[in-house]
């Protein structure tokens, strides 16, 4: 694979770039690399980003356990993991930095294609960048800022002494002792709007005085903005990339890989009967879906947001279109909707959900991130994430009704207070299933259901049926046109061998 048609110079122009432990990925790679190396770099960075995602869901970011696990993965996959790390064997630090650089740009090609893919890629890269920036000592952080044209300077000891009282009063977690011990950066206030908004910094004459532990906020905002713009530009060049029959199947496969389970694939239809829904709702539904089911049973109606969130979830656990129409109709006619009105006003949207109307889009059940971040519920709504959108006191009452222990409720509320909503849901799973530590990282309501059914002994067939179509979909995505089928097949076969372990890694991580 070629990143540039320029010939290699006798002196590698990127030697200076790889002299840094960390970079903003502003310059694309200019060298030629083999297709085999292209594939290896891409798959291993994808493994790394998946680990970043799983750790972010399973642990509070930048805690000791989070740091040790991510450092272990960086080391195992031969990526740069500490500025002062000296490798006794294996790749040199230069080779690790080269791999870090090239693999980032390869995944840009795979993850610039849709808004969801871009959002996922940016979030994991930002989290990885945060971890690595925090690994730098204050002097290295300042050098990084200056090398990347972020001309933020630390203030002198004299200025710190002069502004000591103001810095203590306006900076979170800063005392008289730490003012003199730690660095403060003088930054134009428009570059620190997030911190200004939270009233976490001292302002004077158009400058924000930022304690060393908060400068990462500024750097991450800059990195996120640069990466977002770069992905938009990369998307424009995709037609040229897709014309290369060697790369198209590989990039398609990579872009499918992050999603993990595709819960829109209807191969487990009929595994759940309508009679079972009530019983499995309190055994195996996540709190968001249990809440929607209970509200539907009590009120015989859900607004559009609730119907979409719950309807797609039910589709994902195995309800067929016919079952879904029967389920919703039976419930709605118990309320204020007669059969004729249901057929006219609601049946269309259910068929649309299954891809049988309109654009024939086969809608995918909502992930945790989609539930948390999009379409917040308003008065009278029951959709959304209870850990994110419920008042803490109401959430506490609901958990008490659902027989969660007082100590368990306190653990959940502490996680909610820290805005760790998926961790709170995972804790709810552990408490309601009487297990100490769940063996998965929760990121989807349908994943919660499958893991629960597996634990209770009722989900083996469902899991097996749902895993198979995912693999077949990826294989189908990697086929090229008739003219290039042989090349595409070879590439696909080679990639399938490489990513067989990757699929199990995603499930086991």
Coordinates of C-alpha atoms in Angstrom, one line a residue:
X1 CA 0.0 0.0 0.0
X2 CA 1.3 3.5 -0.8
X3 CA 0.7 6.6 1.1
X4 CA 2.5 8.7 -1.4
X5 CA 3.9 8.3 -4.9
X6 CA 7.0 10.2 -3.9
X7 CA 10.1 8.1 -3.8
X8 CA 11.8 7.6 -0.5
X9 CA 14.6 10.0 0.2
X10 CA 17.9 8.7 1.5
X11 CA 17.1 10.5 4.8
X12 CA 13.8 9.6 6.2
X13 CA 11.8 12.9 6.4
X14 CA 9.9 11.5 9.4
X15 CA 12.9 10.9 11.6
X16 CA 12.2 14.2 13.4
X17 CA 8.5 13.3 13.7
X18 CA 9.3 10.0 15.4
X19 CA 11.6 11.8 17.8
X20 CA 8.5 12.6 19.8
X21 CA 6.6 10.2 22.1
X22 CA 3.3 11.9 21.2
X23 CA 2.0 13.7 18.2
X24 CA -1.2 15.4 16.8
X25 CA -0.9 13.3 13.6
X26 CA -0.7 16.4 11.5
X27 CA 1.6 15.0 8.8
X28 CA 0.5 11.8 6.9
X29 CA 3.0 9.0 6.3
X30 CA 5.0 9.4 3.1
X31 CA 6.6 6.0 2.8
X32 CA 5.6 2.8 0.9
X33 CA 4.5 -0.1 3.1
X34 CA 3.6 -3.7 2.2
X35 CA -0.1 -4.8 2.2
X36 CA 0.8 -7.3 5.0
X37 CA 2.1 -4.5 7.2
X38 CA -0.9 -2.3 6.4
X39 CA -3.2 -5.1 7.6
X40 CA -1.2 -5.9 10.7
X41 CA -0.9 -2.3 11.8
X42 CA -4.6 -1.7 11.2
X43 CA -5.9 -4.7 13.1
X44 CA -3.5 -4.1 16.1
X45 CA -4.5 -0.5 16.4
X46 CA -8.2 -1.5 16.3
X47 CA -7.5 -4.0 19.1
X48 CA -5.9 -1.1 21.1
X49 CA -8.9 1.2 20.5
X50 CA -11.3 -1.5 21.4
X51 CA -9.4 -2.0 24.7
X52 CA -9.6 1.8 25.3
X53 CA -13.3 1.6 24.8
X54 CA -13.8 -1.4 27.1
X55 CA -11.6 0.0 29.9
X56 CA -13.5 3.4 29.6
X57 CA -16.8 1.5 30.2
X58 CA -15.5 -0.9 32.9
X59 CA -13.3 1.5 34.9
X60 CA -13.1 5.1 35.9
X61 CA -10.7 6.7 33.5
X62 CA -7.1 7.3 34.7
X63 CA -7.5 5.3 37.9
X64 CA -4.5 3.1 38.8
X65 CA -6.3 0.0 37.5
X66 CA -7.3 1.7 34.2
X67 CA -3.7 2.9 33.7
X68 CA -2.1 -0.4 34.4
X69 CA -4.4 -2.4 32.1
X70 CA -4.0 0.1 29.2
X71 CA -0.3 0.2 29.6
X72 CA -0.1 -3.6 29.6
X73 CA -2.1 -3.6 26.3
X74 CA 0.1 -0.9 24.7
X75 CA 3.1 -2.9 25.6
X76 CA 1.7 -6.2 24.3
X77 CA 0.7 -4.7 21.0
X78 CA 4.1 -2.9 20.6
X79 CA 2.8 0.7 20.7
X80 CA 4.6 3.5 22.5
X81 CA 3.5 3.3 26.1
X82 CA 5.8 5.4 28.3
X83 CA 8.1 8.3 27.3
X84 CA 11.1 6.9 29.1
X85 CA 10.4 3.2 28.3
X86 CA 13.5 1.3 27.2
X87 CA 12.8 -2.0 25.4
X88 CA 15.2 -4.8 26.0
X89 CA 13.8 -6.9 23.2
X90 CA 11.3 -6.6 20.3
X91 CA 10.7 -3.4 18.2
X92 CA 12.7 -0.3 18.9
X93 CA 11.0 2.8 20.2
X94 CA 11.4 4.4 16.7
X95 CA 9.6 1.4 15.2
X96 CA 6.7 1.6 17.8
X97 CA 6.3 5.3 17.0
X98 CA 6.3 4.6 13.3
X99 CA 3.6 2.0 13.8
X100 CA 1.5 4.4 16.0
X101 CA 1.7 7.0 13.2
X102 CA 0.9 4.8 10.2
X103 CA -1.9 2.8 12.0
X104 CA -3.7 6.0 13.0
X105 CA -3.9 7.1 9.4
X106 CA -5.0 3.7 8.1
X107 CA -8.0 3.7 10.6
X108 CA -8.8 7.2 9.5
X109 CA -9.6 5.7 6.0
X110 CA -11.8 3.1 7.6
X111 CA -13.6 5.3 10.1
X112 CA -14.3 8.5 8.2
X113 CA -17.2 6.9 6.2
X114 CA -20.2 7.6 8.5
X115 CA -21.0 9.9 11.4
X116 CA -21.2 7.0 13.8
X117 CA -17.9 5.6 12.8
X118 CA -16.2 9.1 13.0
X119 CA -17.7 9.7 16.5
X120 CA -16.5 6.3 17.8
X121 CA -13.0 6.7 16.3
X122 CA -12.6 10.3 17.7
X123 CA -13.7 9.3 21.2
X124 CA -11.3 6.4 21.5
X125 CA -8.4 8.3 20.0
X126 CA -9.1 11.2 22.4
X127 CA -9.1 8.9 25.4
X128 CA -5.8 7.2 24.2
X129 CA -4.3 10.7 23.7
X130 CA -5.4 11.8 27.2
X131 CA -3.7 8.7 28.7
X132 CA -0.5 9.3 26.9
X133 CA -0.4 13.1 27.5
X134 CA -0.8 12.5 31.2
X135 CA 2.2 10.2 31.1
X136 CA 4.4 13.1 30.1
X137 CA 6.1 15.1 32.9
X138 CA 5.5 18.8 33.1
X139 CA 8.6 19.7 31.1
X140 CA 7.7 17.2 28.3
X141 CA 4.1 18.6 28.2
X142 CA 5.4 22.1 27.7
X143 CA 7.8 20.9 25.0
X144 CA 4.9 19.2 23.3
X145 CA 2.7 22.3 23.4
X146 CA 5.5 24.4 21.9
X147 CA 6.3 21.9 19.1
X148 CA 2.6 21.9 18.1
X149 CA 2.3 25.7 18.1
X150 CA 0.3 25.9 21.3
X151 CA 2.4 28.7 22.7
X152 CA 1.2 28.5 26.2
X153 CA 3.9 29.4 28.8
X154 CA 4.2 28.6 32.4
X155 CA 4.2 31.6 34.8
X156 CA 7.2 32.5 36.9
X157 CA 7.5 31.8 40.7
X158 CA 7.3 35.6 41.3
X159 CA 4.0 35.8 39.4
X160 CA 2.7 32.8 41.2
X161 CA 3.5 34.4 44.6
X162 CA 1.9 37.6 43.5
X163 CA -1.3 35.9 42.4
X164 CA -1.3 33.2 45.1
X165 CA -4.6 34.1 46.8
X166 CA -6.5 34.5 43.5
X167 CA -5.1 31.2 42.1
X168 CA -6.1 29.3 45.3
X169 CA -9.6 30.8 45.3
X170 CA -10.4 30.2 41.6
X171 CA -8.6 26.9 40.9
X172 CA -10.2 23.6 41.8
X173 CA -8.1 21.4 44.2
X174 CA -5.3 24.0 44.6
X175 CA -4.0 25.0 48.0
X176 CA -1.3 27.4 49.1
X177 CA 1.3 24.6 49.0
X178 CA 0.4 23.2 45.6
X179 CA 0.4 26.7 44.0
X180 CA 4.2 27.0 44.6
X181 CA 4.9 23.3 43.7
X182 CA 3.0 23.0 40.4
X183 CA 3.1 24.8 37.1
X184 CA 0.4 27.2 35.9
X185 CA -0.1 28.0 32.3
X186 CA -1.1 31.4 31.0
X187 CA -3.6 30.8 28.1
X188 CA -5.8 33.2 26.1
X189 CA -9.2 32.8 27.6
X190 CA -10.9 31.9 24.3
X191 CA -8.8 28.8 24.2
X192 CA -10.1 27.7 27.7
X193 CA -13.8 28.3 27.4
X194 CA -14.7 24.9 28.9
X195 CA -12.7 25.7 32.0
X196 CA -14.0 29.3 32.1
X197 CA -17.6 28.0 31.8
X198 CA -17.0 25.7 34.8
X199 CA -15.4 28.6 36.8
X200 CA -12.3 26.5 37.4
X201 CA -9.6 29.0 36.5
X202 CA -8.5 32.5 37.4
X203 CA -9.1 35.2 34.7
X204 CA -7.0 38.4 34.3
X205 CA -6.6 40.7 31.3
X206 CA -7.9 38.3 28.8
X207 CA -5.8 35.3 30.0
X208 CA -6.8 32.2 31.9
X209 CA -4.4 30.8 34.5
X210 CA -4.6 27.1 34.3
X211 CA -3.2 24.6 36.8
X212 CA -1.0 21.9 35.3
X213 CA -3.6 19.1 35.8
X214 CA -6.2 21.0 33.7
X215 CA -4.0 21.9 30.7
X216 CA -5.0 18.5 29.2
X217 CA -8.5 19.9 28.7
X218 CA -7.1 22.5 26.4
X219 CA -4.9 20.1 24.5
X220 CA -7.7 17.5 24.1
X221 CA -10.1 20.1 22.7
X222 CA -7.5 21.1 20.1
X223 CA -6.8 17.4 19.3
X224 CA -10.5 16.6 18.9
X225 CA -11.0 19.6 16.6
X226 CA -8.1 18.8 14.4
X227 CA -9.0 15.1 14.1
X228 CA -12.7 15.9 13.3
X229 CA -11.6 18.3 10.5
X230 CA -9.1 15.8 9.2
X231 CA -11.7 13.0 9.1
X232 CA -14.0 15.2 7.1
X233 CA -11.2 15.9 4.6
X234 CA -10.4 12.2 4.4
X235 CA -14.0 11.3 3.6
X236 CA -13.7 13.4 0.4
X237 CA -10.8 11.3 -0.9
X238 CA -12.6 8.0 -0.2
X239 CA -13.6 7.4 -3.9
X240 CA -10.0 7.3 -4.9
X241 CA -9.2 4.9 -2.1
X242 CA -12.1 2.6 -2.9
X243 CA -11.0 2.3 -6.5
X244 CA -8.0 0.2 -5.2
X245 CA -9.3 -3.4 -5.1
X246 CA -6.6 -4.3 -2.5
X247 CA -7.8 -1.8 0.1
X248 CA -11.6 -1.7 -0.3
X249 CA -12.4 -5.1 1.3
X250 CA -9.9 -4.5 4.1
X251 CA -11.3 -1.0 5.0
X252 CA -14.9 -2.3 4.8
X253 CA -14.0 -5.2 7.2
X254 CA -12.2 -2.8 9.6
X255 CA -15.1 -0.4 9.7
X256 CA -17.5 -3.2 10.5
X257 CA -15.3 -4.6 13.2
X258 CA -15.8 -1.9 15.9
X259 CA -19.5 -2.4 16.0
X260 CA -19.2 -5.9 17.4
X261 CA -22.7 -7.5 17.5
X262 CA -25.1 -6.3 14.9
X263 CA -28.4 -6.6 16.6
X264 CA -30.5 -5.7 13.6
X265 CA -29.9 -9.1 12.0
X266 CA -33.0 -11.2 12.3
X267 CA -31.6 -14.7 12.6
X268 CA -33.0 -15.4 16.1
X269 CA -36.6 -14.6 15.2
X270 CA -39.0 -16.6 17.3
X271 CA -36.6 -17.4 20.1
X272 CA -38.7 -15.2 22.4
X273 CA -42.5 -15.6 22.5
X274 CA -44.9 -12.9 23.5
X275 CA -45.9 -14.8 26.6
X276 CA -42.3 -14.7 27.8
X277 CA -41.8 -10.9 27.6
X278 CA -43.2 -10.1 31.1
X279 CA -41.0 -12.7 32.8
X280 CA -37.8 -11.9 30.9
X281 CA -38.4 -8.2 31.4
X282 CA -37.6 -8.4 35.1
X283 CA -34.9 -11.1 34.8
X284 CA -32.9 -9.9 31.7
X285 CA -33.9 -6.4 30.6
X286 CA -31.6 -3.5 31.4
X287 CA -33.2 -0.8 33.5
X288 CA -34.0 1.4 30.5
X289 CA -36.0 -1.3 28.8
X290 CA -37.6 -2.6 32.0
X291 CA -38.8 0.9 32.7
X292 CA -40.3 1.2 29.2
X293 CA -42.0 -2.2 29.4
X294 CA -43.5 -1.4 32.8
X295 CA -44.7 2.0 31.6
X296 CA -46.3 0.4 28.5
X297 CA -48.1 -2.2 30.6
X298 CA -49.4 0.5 33.0
X299 CA -50.4 3.2 30.6
X300 CA -51.0 1.1 27.4
X301 CA -49.1 3.7 25.4
X302 CA -45.6 5.0 24.7
X303 CA -44.7 8.2 22.9
X304 CA -42.6 8.0 19.7
X305 CA -39.2 8.1 21.5
X306 CA -40.2 5.2 23.7
X307 CA -41.7 3.2 20.9
X308 CA -38.5 3.5 18.8
X309 CA -36.1 2.7 21.7
X310 CA -38.2 -0.3 23.0
X311 CA -39.4 -1.5 19.7
X312 CA -35.9 -1.8 18.2
X313 CA -34.7 -3.5 21.4
X314 CA -37.6 -6.1 21.1
X315 CA -36.7 -6.6 17.4
X316 CA -33.1 -7.2 18.5
X317 CA -34.0 -9.9 21.0
X318 CA -36.0 -11.8 18.4
X319 CA -39.5 -10.5 17.9
X320 CA -40.6 -10.9 14.3
X321 CA -42.6 -8.2 12.5
X322 CA -45.8 -10.1 13.0
X323 CA -45.1 -10.6 16.7
X324 CA -44.2 -6.9 17.1
X325 CA -47.5 -5.8 15.4
X326 CA -49.5 -8.2 17.6
X327 CA -47.6 -7.1 20.8
X328 CA -48.1 -3.3 20.3
X329 CA -51.7 -3.6 19.0
X330 CA -52.8 -5.8 22.0
X331 CA -51.3 -3.3 24.4
X332 CA -52.5 -0.1 22.7
X333 CA -56.2 -1.3 22.3
X334 CA -56.2 -1.8 26.1
X335 CA -55.9 2.0 26.4
X336 CA -57.5 4.7 24.3
X337 CA -56.6 3.4 20.9
X338 CA -59.0 1.2 19.0
X339 CA -57.9 -1.4 16.4
X340 CA -58.8 0.7 13.4
X341 CA -56.8 3.7 14.8
X342 CA -53.8 1.5 15.6
X343 CA -53.7 0.2 12.0
X344 CA -53.9 3.7 10.6
X345 CA -51.7 5.6 13.0
X346 CA -49.1 3.1 14.4
X347 CA -48.7 0.0 12.3
X348 CA -46.9 1.9 9.6
X349 CA -44.1 3.0 11.9
X350 CA -43.6 -0.6 13.2
X351 CA -43.3 -1.9 9.6
X352 CA -40.9 1.0 8.9
X353 CA -38.8 0.0 11.9
X354 CA -38.4 -3.4 10.3
X355 CA -37.4 -2.0 6.9
X356 CA -40.7 -2.8 5.2
X357 CA -41.8 0.8 4.5
X358 CA -40.3 4.1 3.3
X359 CA -36.6 3.8 2.4
X360 CA -36.6 0.2 3.5
X361 CA -33.9 0.9 6.1
X362 CA -33.4 -2.0 8.5
X363 CA -33.0 0.0 11.7
X364 CA -30.5 -1.1 14.3
X365 CA -31.4 -1.2 18.0
X366 CA -30.0 1.7 20.0
X367 CA -26.6 1.4 21.7
X368 CA -26.0 2.7 25.2
X369 CA -24.2 5.8 23.8
X370 CA -27.1 6.6 21.5
X371 CA -29.6 6.3 24.3
X372 CA -27.4 8.4 26.6
X373 CA -26.5 11.2 24.2
X374 CA -29.5 11.6 21.8
X375 CA -33.1 12.7 22.2
X376 CA -33.3 13.3 26.0
X377 CA -36.7 12.5 27.4
X378 CA -39.1 15.4 28.3
X379 CA -42.1 15.4 30.6
X380 CA -44.3 12.4 30.0
X381 CA -41.6 10.4 28.2
X382 CA -40.2 7.1 29.5
X383 CA -37.3 6.6 27.1
X384 CA -33.6 7.4 27.6
X385 CA -31.1 6.1 30.2
X386 CA -32.5 6.1 33.8
X387 CA -28.9 6.5 35.1
X388 CA -28.4 9.5 32.9
X389 CA -31.8 11.1 32.7
X390 CA -33.6 10.3 36.0
X391 CA -33.5 12.4 39.2
X392 CA -31.2 10.6 41.7
X393 CA -34.0 10.4 44.3
X394 CA -36.4 8.9 41.8
X395 CA -33.7 6.5 40.6
X396 CA -33.1 5.5 44.2
X397 CA -36.8 4.8 44.7
X398 CA -37.0 2.7 41.5
X399 CA -34.0 0.6 42.6
X400 CA -35.6 0.0 46.0
X401 CA -38.8 -1.2 44.3
X402 CA -36.6 -3.6 42.2
X403 CA -35.1 -5.0 45.4
X404 CA -31.6 -3.7 45.0
X405 CA -29.8 -3.7 48.4
X406 CA -29.1 -0.3 50.1
X407 CA -25.3 -0.8 49.7
X408 CA -25.8 -1.6 46.1
X409 CA -28.0 1.5 45.6
X410 CA -25.2 3.6 47.1
X411 CA -22.6 2.1 44.8
X412 CA -24.8 2.8 41.8
X413 CA -25.6 6.4 42.9
X414 CA -21.9 7.1 43.4
X415 CA -21.2 6.0 39.8
X416 CA -24.1 8.1 38.5
X417 CA -22.7 11.1 40.5
X418 CA -19.4 10.7 38.7
X419 CA -21.3 10.5 35.3
X420 CA -20.2 6.8 34.8
X421 CA -23.7 5.8 33.5
X422 CA -22.6 2.6 31.7
X423 CA -20.7 1.5 34.8
X424 CA -23.8 2.2 36.9
X425 CA -25.8 -0.1 34.6
X426 CA -23.1 -2.8 34.7
X427 CA -23.2 -2.6 38.5
X428 CA -27.0 -3.0 38.3
X429 CA -26.4 -6.1 36.2
X430 CA -24.0 -7.6 38.8
X431 CA -26.3 -6.8 41.7
X432 CA -29.5 -8.2 40.1
X433 CA -27.6 -11.4 38.9
X434 CA -25.7 -11.9 42.2
X435 CA -22.3 -11.9 40.7
X436 CA -19.1 -10.2 41.9
X437 CA -17.7 -9.1 38.6
X438 CA -19.3 -9.3 35.1
X439 CA -16.9 -10.6 32.5
X440 CA -17.9 -8.1 29.8
X441 CA -17.9 -4.3 29.1
X442 CA -21.5 -3.2 28.7
X443 CA -22.2 -0.9 25.7
X444 CA -25.6 -2.1 24.4
X445 CA -29.0 -2.9 25.9
X446 CA -29.3 -6.0 23.7
X447 CA -25.8 -7.1 24.9
X448 CA -27.2 -6.8 28.5
X449 CA -30.1 -9.1 27.5
X450 CA -27.9 -11.7 25.9
X451 CA -25.3 -11.7 28.7
X452 CA -28.2 -12.1 31.2
X453 CA -29.8 -15.0 29.3
X454 CA -26.4 -16.6 28.9
X455 CA -25.8 -16.4 32.7
X456 CA -29.3 -17.7 33.4
X457 CA -28.8 -20.6 30.9
X458 CA -31.3 -19.5 28.3
X459 CA -29.2 -17.6 25.8
X460 CA -26.8 -20.2 24.2
X461 CA -28.9 -20.7 21.1
X462 CA -29.6 -17.0 20.7
X463 CA -25.9 -16.1 21.1
X464 CA -24.8 -18.7 18.5
X465 CA -27.5 -17.6 16.0
X466 CA -26.6 -13.9 16.4
X467 CA -22.8 -14.5 16.1
X468 CA -23.1 -16.3 12.8
X469 CA -24.8 -13.6 10.7
X470 CA -22.3 -11.0 11.9
X471 CA -19.5 -13.0 10.4
X472 CA -21.4 -13.7 7.2
X473 CA -22.2 -10.0 6.9
X474 CA -18.5 -9.1 7.2
X475 CA -17.5 -11.7 4.6
X476 CA -20.1 -10.3 2.2
X477 CA -18.9 -6.8 2.7
X478 CA -15.4 -7.9 1.7
X479 CA -16.3 -9.1 -1.8
X480 CA -15.3 -6.9 -4.6
X481 CA -16.6 -6.7 -8.2
X482 CA -16.4 -9.7 -10.5
X483 CA -13.3 -8.2 -12.2
X484 CA -11.4 -8.0 -8.9
X485 CA -12.9 -10.9 -7.1
X486 CA -9.8 -13.0 -7.0
X487 CA -7.7 -10.3 -5.5
X488 CA -10.4 -9.3 -3.1
X489 CA -10.9 -12.9 -2.1
X490 CA -7.2 -13.4 -1.3
X491 CA -7.2 -10.2 0.7
X492 CA -10.4 -11.2 2.5
X493 CA -9.1 -14.7 3.3
X494 CA -5.8 -13.3 4.7
X495 CA -7.7 -10.7 6.7
X496 CA -10.2 -13.3 8.0
X497 CA -7.3 -15.3 9.4
X498 CA -5.9 -12.2 11.0
X499 CA -9.2 -11.0 12.5
X500 CA -10.4 -14.4 13.7
X501 CA -8.7 -13.7 17.0
X502 CA -9.8 -10.1 16.8
X503 CA -13.5 -11.1 16.9
X504 CA -12.9 -13.2 19.9
X505 CA -10.9 -10.4 21.5
X506 CA -13.8 -8.0 21.1
X507 CA -16.1 -10.5 22.8
X508 CA -13.8 -11.5 25.6
X509 CA -12.3 -8.0 26.4

